[in-house]
Tab-separated table of C-alpha atoms and ligand atoms in Angstrom:
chain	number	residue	atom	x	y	z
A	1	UNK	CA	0.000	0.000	0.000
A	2	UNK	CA	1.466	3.384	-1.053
A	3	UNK	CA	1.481	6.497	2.071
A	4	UNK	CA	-1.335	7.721	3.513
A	5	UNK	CA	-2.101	11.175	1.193
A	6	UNK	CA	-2.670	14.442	3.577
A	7	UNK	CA	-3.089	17.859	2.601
A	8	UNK	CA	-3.541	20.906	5.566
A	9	UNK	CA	-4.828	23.931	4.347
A	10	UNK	CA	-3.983	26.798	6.689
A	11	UNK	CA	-0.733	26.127	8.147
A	12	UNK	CA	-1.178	28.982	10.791
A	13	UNK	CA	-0.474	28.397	14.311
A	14	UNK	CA	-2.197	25.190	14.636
A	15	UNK	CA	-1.927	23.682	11.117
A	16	UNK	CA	2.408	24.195	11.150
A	17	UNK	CA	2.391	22.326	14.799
A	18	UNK	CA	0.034	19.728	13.234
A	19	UNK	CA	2.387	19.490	10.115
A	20	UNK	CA	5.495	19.640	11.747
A	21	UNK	CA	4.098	16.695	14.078
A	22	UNK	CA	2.805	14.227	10.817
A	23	UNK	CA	5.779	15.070	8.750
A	24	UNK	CA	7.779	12.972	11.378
A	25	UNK	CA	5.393	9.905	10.837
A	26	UNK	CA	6.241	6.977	8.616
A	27	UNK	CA	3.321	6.398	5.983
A	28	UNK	CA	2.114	9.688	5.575
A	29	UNK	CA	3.174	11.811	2.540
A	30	UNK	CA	2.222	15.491	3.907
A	31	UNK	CA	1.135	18.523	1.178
A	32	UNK	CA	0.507	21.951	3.219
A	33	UNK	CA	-2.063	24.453	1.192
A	34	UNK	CA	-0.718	27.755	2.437
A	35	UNK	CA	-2.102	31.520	1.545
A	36	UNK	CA	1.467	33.090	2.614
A	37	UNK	CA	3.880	31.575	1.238
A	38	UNK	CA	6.602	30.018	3.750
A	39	UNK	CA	9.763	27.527	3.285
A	40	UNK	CA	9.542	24.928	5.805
A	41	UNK	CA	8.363	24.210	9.294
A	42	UNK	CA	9.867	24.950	12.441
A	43	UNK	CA	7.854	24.257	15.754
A	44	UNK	CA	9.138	24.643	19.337
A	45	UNK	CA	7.579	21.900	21.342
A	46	UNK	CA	7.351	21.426	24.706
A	47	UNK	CA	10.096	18.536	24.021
A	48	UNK	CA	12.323	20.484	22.063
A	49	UNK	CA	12.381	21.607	18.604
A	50	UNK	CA	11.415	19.831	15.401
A	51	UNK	CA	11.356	20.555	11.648
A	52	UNK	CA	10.199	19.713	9.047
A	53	UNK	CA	10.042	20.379	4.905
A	54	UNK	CA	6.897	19.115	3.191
A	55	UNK	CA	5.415	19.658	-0.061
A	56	UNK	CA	4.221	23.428	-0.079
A	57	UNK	CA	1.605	24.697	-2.878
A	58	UNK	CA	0.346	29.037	-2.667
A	59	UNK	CA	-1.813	27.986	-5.725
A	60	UNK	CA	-5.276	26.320	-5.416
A	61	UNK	CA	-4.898	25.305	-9.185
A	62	UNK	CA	-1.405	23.379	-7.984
A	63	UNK	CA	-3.927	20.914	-5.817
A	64	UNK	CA	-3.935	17.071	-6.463
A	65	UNK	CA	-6.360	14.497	-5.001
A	66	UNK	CA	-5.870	13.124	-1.274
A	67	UNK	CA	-6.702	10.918	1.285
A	68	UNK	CA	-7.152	13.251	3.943
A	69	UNK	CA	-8.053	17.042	3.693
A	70	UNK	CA	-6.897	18.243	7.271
A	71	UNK	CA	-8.601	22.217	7.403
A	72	UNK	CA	-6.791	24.459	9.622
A	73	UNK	CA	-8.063	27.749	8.922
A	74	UNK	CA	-9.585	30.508	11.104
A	75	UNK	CA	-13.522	29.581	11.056
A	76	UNK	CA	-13.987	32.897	8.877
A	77	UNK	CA	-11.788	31.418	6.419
A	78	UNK	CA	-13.919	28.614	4.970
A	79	UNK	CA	-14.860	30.403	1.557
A	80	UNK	CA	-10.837	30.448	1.010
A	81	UNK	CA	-10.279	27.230	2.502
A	82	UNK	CA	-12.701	25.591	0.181
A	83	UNK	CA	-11.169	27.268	-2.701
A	84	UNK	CA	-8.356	24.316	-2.340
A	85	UNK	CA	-11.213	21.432	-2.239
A	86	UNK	CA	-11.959	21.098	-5.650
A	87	UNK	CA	-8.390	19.724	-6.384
A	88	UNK	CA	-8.029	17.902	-3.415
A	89	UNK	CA	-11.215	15.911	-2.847
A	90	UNK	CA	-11.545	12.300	-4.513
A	91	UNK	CA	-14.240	10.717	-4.481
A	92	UNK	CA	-13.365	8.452	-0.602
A	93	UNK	CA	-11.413	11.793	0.614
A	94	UNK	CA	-12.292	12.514	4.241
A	95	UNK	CA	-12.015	16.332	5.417
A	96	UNK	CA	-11.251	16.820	9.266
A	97	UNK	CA	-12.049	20.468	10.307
A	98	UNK	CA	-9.580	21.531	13.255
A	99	UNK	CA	-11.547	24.612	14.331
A	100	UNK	CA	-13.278	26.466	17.032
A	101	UNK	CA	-16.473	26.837	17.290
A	102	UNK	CA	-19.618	24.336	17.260
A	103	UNK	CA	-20.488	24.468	13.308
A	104	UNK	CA	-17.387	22.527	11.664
A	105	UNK	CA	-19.791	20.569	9.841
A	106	UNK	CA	-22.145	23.319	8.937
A	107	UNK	CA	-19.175	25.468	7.731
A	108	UNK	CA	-18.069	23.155	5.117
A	109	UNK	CA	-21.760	21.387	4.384
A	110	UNK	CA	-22.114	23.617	1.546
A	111	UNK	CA	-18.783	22.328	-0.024
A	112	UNK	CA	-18.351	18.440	1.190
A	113	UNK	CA	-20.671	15.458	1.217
A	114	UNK	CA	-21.534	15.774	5.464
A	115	UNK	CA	-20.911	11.999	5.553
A	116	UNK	CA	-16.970	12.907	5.058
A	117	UNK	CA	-16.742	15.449	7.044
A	118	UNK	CA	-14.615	14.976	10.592
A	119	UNK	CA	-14.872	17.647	12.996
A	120	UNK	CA	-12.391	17.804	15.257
A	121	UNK	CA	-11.955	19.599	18.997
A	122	UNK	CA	-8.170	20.823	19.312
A	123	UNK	CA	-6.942	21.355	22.737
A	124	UNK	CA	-2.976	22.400	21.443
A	125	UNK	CA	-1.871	25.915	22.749
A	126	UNK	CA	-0.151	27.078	19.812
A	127	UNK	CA	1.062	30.505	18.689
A	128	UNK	CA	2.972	31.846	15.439
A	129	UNK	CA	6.037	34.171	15.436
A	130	UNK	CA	6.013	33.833	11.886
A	131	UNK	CA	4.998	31.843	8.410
A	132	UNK	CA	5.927	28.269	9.517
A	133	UNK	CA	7.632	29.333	12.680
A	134	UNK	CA	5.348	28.440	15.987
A	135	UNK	CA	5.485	27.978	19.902
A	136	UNK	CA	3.707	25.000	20.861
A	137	UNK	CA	3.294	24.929	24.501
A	138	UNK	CA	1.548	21.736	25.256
A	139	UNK	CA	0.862	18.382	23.523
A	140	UNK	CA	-2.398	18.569	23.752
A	141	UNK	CA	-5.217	16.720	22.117
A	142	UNK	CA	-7.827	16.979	19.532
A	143	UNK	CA	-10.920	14.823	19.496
A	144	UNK	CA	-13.071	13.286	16.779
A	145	UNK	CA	-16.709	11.747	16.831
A	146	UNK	CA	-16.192	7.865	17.361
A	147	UNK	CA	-16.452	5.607	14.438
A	148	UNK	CA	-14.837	4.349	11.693
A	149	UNK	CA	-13.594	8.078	10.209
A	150	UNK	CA	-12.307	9.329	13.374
A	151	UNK	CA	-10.344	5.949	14.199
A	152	UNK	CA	-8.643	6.691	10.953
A	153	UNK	CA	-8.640	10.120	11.542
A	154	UNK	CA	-7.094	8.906	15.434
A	155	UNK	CA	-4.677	6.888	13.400
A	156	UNK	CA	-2.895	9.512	11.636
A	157	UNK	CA	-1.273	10.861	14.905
A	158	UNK	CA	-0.255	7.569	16.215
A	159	UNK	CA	3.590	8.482	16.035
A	160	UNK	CA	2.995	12.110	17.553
A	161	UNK	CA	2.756	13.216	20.936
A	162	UNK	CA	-0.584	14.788	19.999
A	163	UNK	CA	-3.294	13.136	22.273
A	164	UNK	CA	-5.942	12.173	19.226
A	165	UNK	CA	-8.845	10.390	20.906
A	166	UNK	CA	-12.491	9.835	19.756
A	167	UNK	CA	-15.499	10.720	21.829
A	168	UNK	CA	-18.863	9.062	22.117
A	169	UNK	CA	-19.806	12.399	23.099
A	170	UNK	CA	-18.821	15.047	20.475
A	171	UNK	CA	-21.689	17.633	21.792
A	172	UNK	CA	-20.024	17.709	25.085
A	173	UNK	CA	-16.471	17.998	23.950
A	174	UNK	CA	-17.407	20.960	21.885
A	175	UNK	CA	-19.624	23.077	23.801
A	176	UNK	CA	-16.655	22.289	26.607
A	177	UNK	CA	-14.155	23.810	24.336
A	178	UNK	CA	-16.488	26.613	23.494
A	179	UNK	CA	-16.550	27.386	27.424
A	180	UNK	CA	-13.315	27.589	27.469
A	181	UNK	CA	-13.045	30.413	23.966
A	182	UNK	CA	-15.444	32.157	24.982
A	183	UNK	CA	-13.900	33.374	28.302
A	184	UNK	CA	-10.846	33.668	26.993
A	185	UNK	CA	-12.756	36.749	25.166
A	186	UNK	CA	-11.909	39.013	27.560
A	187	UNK	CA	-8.203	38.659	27.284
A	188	UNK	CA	-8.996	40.026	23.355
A	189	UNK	CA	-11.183	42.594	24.874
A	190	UNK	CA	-8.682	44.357	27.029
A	191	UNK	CA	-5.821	43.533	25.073
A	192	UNK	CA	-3.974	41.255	27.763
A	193	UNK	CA	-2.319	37.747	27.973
A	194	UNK	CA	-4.394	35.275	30.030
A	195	UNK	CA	-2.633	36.098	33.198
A	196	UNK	CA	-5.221	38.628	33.589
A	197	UNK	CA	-7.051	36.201	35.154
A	198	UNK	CA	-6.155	36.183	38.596
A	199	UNK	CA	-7.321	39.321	38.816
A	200	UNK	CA	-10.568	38.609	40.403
A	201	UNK	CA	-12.729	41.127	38.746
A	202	UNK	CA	-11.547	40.047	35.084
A	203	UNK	CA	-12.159	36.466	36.460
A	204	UNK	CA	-15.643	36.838	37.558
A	205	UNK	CA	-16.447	38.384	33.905
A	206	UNK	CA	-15.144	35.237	32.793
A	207	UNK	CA	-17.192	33.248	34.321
A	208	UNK	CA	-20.387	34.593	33.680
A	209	UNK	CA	-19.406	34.451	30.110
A	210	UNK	CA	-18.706	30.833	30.222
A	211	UNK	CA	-21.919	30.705	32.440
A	212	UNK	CA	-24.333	31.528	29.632
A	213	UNK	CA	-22.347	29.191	27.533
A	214	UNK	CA	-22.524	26.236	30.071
A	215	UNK	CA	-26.739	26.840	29.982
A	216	UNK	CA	-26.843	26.677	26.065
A	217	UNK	CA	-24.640	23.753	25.861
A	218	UNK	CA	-26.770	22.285	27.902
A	219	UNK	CA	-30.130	23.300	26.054
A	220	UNK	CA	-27.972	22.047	22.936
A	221	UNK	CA	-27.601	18.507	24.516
A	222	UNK	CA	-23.837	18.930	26.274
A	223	UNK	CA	-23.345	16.977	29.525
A	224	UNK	CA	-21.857	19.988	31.417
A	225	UNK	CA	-20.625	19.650	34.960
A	226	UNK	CA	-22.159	22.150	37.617
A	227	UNK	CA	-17.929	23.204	38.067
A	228	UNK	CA	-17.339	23.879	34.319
A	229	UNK	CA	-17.310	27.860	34.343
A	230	UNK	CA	-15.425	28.016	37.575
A	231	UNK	CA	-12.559	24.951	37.009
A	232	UNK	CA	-12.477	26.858	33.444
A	233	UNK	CA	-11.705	30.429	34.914
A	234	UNK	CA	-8.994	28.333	37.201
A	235	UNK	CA	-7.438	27.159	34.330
A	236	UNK	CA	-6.875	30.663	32.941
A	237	UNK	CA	-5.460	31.227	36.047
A	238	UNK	CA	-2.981	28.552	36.557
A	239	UNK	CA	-1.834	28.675	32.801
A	240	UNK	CA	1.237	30.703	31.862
A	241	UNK	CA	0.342	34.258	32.173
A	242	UNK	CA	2.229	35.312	29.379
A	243	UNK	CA	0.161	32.819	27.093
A	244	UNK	CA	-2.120	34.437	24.288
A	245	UNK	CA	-5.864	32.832	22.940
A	246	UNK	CA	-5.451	32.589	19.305
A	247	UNK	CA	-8.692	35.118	19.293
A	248	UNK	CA	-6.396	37.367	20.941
A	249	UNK	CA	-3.272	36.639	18.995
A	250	UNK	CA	-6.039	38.256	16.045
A	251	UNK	CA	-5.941	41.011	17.852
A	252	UNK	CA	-2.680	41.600	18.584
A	253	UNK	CA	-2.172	40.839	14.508
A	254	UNK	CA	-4.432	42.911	13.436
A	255	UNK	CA	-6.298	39.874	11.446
A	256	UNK	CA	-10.175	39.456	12.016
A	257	UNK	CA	-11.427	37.574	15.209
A	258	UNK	CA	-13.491	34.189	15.770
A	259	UNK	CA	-16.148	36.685	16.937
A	260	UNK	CA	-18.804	34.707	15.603
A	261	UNK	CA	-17.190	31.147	16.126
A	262	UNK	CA	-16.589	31.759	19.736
A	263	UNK	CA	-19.586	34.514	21.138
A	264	UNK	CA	-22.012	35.276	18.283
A	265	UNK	CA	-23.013	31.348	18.508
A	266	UNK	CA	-23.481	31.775	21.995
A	267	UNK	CA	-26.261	34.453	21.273
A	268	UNK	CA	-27.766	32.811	18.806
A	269	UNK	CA	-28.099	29.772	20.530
A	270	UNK	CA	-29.181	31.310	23.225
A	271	UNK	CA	-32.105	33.265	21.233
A	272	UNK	CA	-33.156	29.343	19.884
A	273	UNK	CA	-33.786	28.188	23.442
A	274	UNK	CA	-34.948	31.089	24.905
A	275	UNK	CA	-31.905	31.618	27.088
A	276	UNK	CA	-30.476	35.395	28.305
A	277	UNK	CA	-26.714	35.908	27.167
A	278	UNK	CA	-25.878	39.263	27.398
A	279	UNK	CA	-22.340	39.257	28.722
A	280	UNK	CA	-21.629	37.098	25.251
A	281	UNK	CA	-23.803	39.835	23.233
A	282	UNK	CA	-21.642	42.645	25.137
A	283	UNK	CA	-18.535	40.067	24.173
A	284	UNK	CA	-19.563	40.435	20.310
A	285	UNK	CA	-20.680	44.301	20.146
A	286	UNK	CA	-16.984	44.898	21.850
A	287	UNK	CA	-15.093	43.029	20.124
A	288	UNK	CA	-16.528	44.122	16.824
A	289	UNK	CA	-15.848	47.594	17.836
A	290	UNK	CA	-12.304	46.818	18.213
A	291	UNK	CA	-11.898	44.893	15.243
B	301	NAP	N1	-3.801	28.734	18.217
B	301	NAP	C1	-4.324	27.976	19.159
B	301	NAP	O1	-3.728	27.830	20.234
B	301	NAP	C2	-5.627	27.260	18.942
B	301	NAP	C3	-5.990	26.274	19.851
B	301	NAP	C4	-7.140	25.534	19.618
B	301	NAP	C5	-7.925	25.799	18.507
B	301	NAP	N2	-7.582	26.801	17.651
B	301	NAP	C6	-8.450	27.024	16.495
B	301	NAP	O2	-7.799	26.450	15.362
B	301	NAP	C7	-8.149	27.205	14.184
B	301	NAP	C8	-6.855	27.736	13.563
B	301	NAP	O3	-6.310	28.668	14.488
B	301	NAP	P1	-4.802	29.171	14.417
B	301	NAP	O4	-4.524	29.823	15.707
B	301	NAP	O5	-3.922	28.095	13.932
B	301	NAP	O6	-4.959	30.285	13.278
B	301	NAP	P2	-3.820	31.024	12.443
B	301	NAP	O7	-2.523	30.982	13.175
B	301	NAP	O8	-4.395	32.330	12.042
B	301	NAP	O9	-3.678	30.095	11.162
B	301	NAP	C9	-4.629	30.047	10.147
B	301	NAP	C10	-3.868	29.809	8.867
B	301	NAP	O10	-4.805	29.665	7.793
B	301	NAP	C11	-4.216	30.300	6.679
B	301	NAP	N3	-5.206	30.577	5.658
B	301	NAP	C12	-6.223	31.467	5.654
B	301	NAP	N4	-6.881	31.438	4.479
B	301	NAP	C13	-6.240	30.495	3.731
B	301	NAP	C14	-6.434	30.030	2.413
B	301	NAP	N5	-7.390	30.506	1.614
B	301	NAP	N6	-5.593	29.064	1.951
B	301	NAP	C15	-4.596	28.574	2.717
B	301	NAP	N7	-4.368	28.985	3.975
B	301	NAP	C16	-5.191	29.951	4.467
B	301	NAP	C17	-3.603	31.547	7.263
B	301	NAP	O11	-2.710	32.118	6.338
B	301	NAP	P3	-1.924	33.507	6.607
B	301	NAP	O12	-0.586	33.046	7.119
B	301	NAP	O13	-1.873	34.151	5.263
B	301	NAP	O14	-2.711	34.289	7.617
B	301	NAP	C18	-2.926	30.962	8.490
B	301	NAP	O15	-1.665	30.441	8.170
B	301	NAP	C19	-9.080	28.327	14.655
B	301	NAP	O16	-10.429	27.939	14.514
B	301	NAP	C20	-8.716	28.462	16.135
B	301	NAP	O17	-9.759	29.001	16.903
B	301	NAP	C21	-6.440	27.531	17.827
């Protein structure tokens, strides 16, 4: 059997670490689909450093047909991100979508049969210094729906240090995630790494942000434990202060946010089931002020 064909569009901040990572496996030949263009891959990990030179294409005419279509974009990036799909998708290719949010399979519905379509929850802290050049600061993990795509999908990161798991319950792994975004909003709001935390007043806007998104996880079917918002706001405490959300490290960049992805859902969810969010709705109208 010949390698295991992968393409990652978006090699940002996630996508390089993800790269770097499969471009040390055996079986896996590894394309990246990049917007800027960038000459290899160099990833500080929390074990050290690692490199890495794949296959690099700016042009989505350049694309070729894979196995695996491994999205890596911001969420607002989909119309661009799809732009590569026409060349890469075969007619068995499966497309894992390592984003934020709750709508991976909404986002790229429009583009790819839903059947192939593998969302995936990544836990990685990653940040970029620039094209191809990124801080990793944990392992982390990423988790797929279980079944026969996302044991594949699991299968891929076997030789990494990347924790890929599958999860019998995707709803709760993503609306835990989204607690965790969307109070990490504030840190975009006022412009400050998450060590602004500990201070307590920051921390108790963080948790009623993740609050209101505890209560619409739930109305969406999440199993949310009663400790979520709190043990959440802890974690921002205990992390490295000088660490920066990737909504933030927009900011900072002057790129777009995940405004939508990570508070606007929030709201509208909240409208569906009747729910009152209004520290996520305050969380949108600032942050779109800013940006
Ligand atoms: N960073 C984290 O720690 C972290 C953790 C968990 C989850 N996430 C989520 O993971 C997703 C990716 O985040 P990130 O932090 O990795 O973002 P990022 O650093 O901004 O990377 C996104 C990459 O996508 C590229 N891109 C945009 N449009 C493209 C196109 N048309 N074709 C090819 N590449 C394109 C960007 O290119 P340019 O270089 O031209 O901008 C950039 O390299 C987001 O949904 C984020 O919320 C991030």
């Amino acid at each position: 059997m010949g390698r295991t064909r992968i393409a990652l569009i978006g090699p940002g901040a996630i996508g390089a670490t993800v790269a770097a990572w499969l471009a040390q496996s055996p079986g896996l030949a590894l394309t990246l689909c990049a917007r800027t263009p960038l000459d290899r891959l160099e990833i500080e990990t929390p074990g050290g450093r690692i490199g890495a030179k794949p296959e690099i294409l700016t042009d989505p005419a350049e694309a070729r047909q894979v196995d695996w279509v491994l999205v890596c974009t911001k969420a607002y990036d989909v119309a661009g991100a799809a732009a590569w799909l026409d060349g890469l998708l075969g007619p068995e290719t499966r497309v894992a979508v390592l984003q934020n949010g709750v709508e991976h399979v909404a986002r790229f519905a429009p583009y790819v049969p839903v059947e192939r379509i593998v969302p995936a929850v990544v836990d990685i802290s990653a940040e970029r210094a620039a094209p191809g050049r990124v801080l990793q600061r944990m392992n982390g993990t990423i988790l797929v729906p279980a079944g026969a795509d996302g044991d594949a999908f699991v299968a891929l990161f076997a030789h990494t240090p990347i924790g890929a798991r599958t999860t019998g319950d995707f709803t709760t792994a993503l609306f835990r995630k989204l607690t965790v975004n969307c109070a990490g909003g504030v840190c975009g709001i006022v412009d400050k790494p998450n060590g602004i935390a500990r201070d307590p007043a920051i921390a108790e806007v963080m948790l009623a942000l993740a609050g209101e998104c505890v209560a619409v996880g739930r109305a969406e079917g999440a199993r949310l434990d009663d400790d979520l918002a709190a043990s959440v706001v802890r974690g921002y405490q205990t992390t490295a202060p000088d660490s920066i959300n990737s909504l933030h490290a927009d900011r900072r960049a002057g790129r777009p946010m995940e405004i939508d992805a990570r508070h606007g859902i929030i709201v509208r969810l909240g409208e569906k089931h009747g729910i009152p969010t209004p520290m996520n709705r305050l969380a949108v109208t600032l942050l779109a002020a800013i940006q």
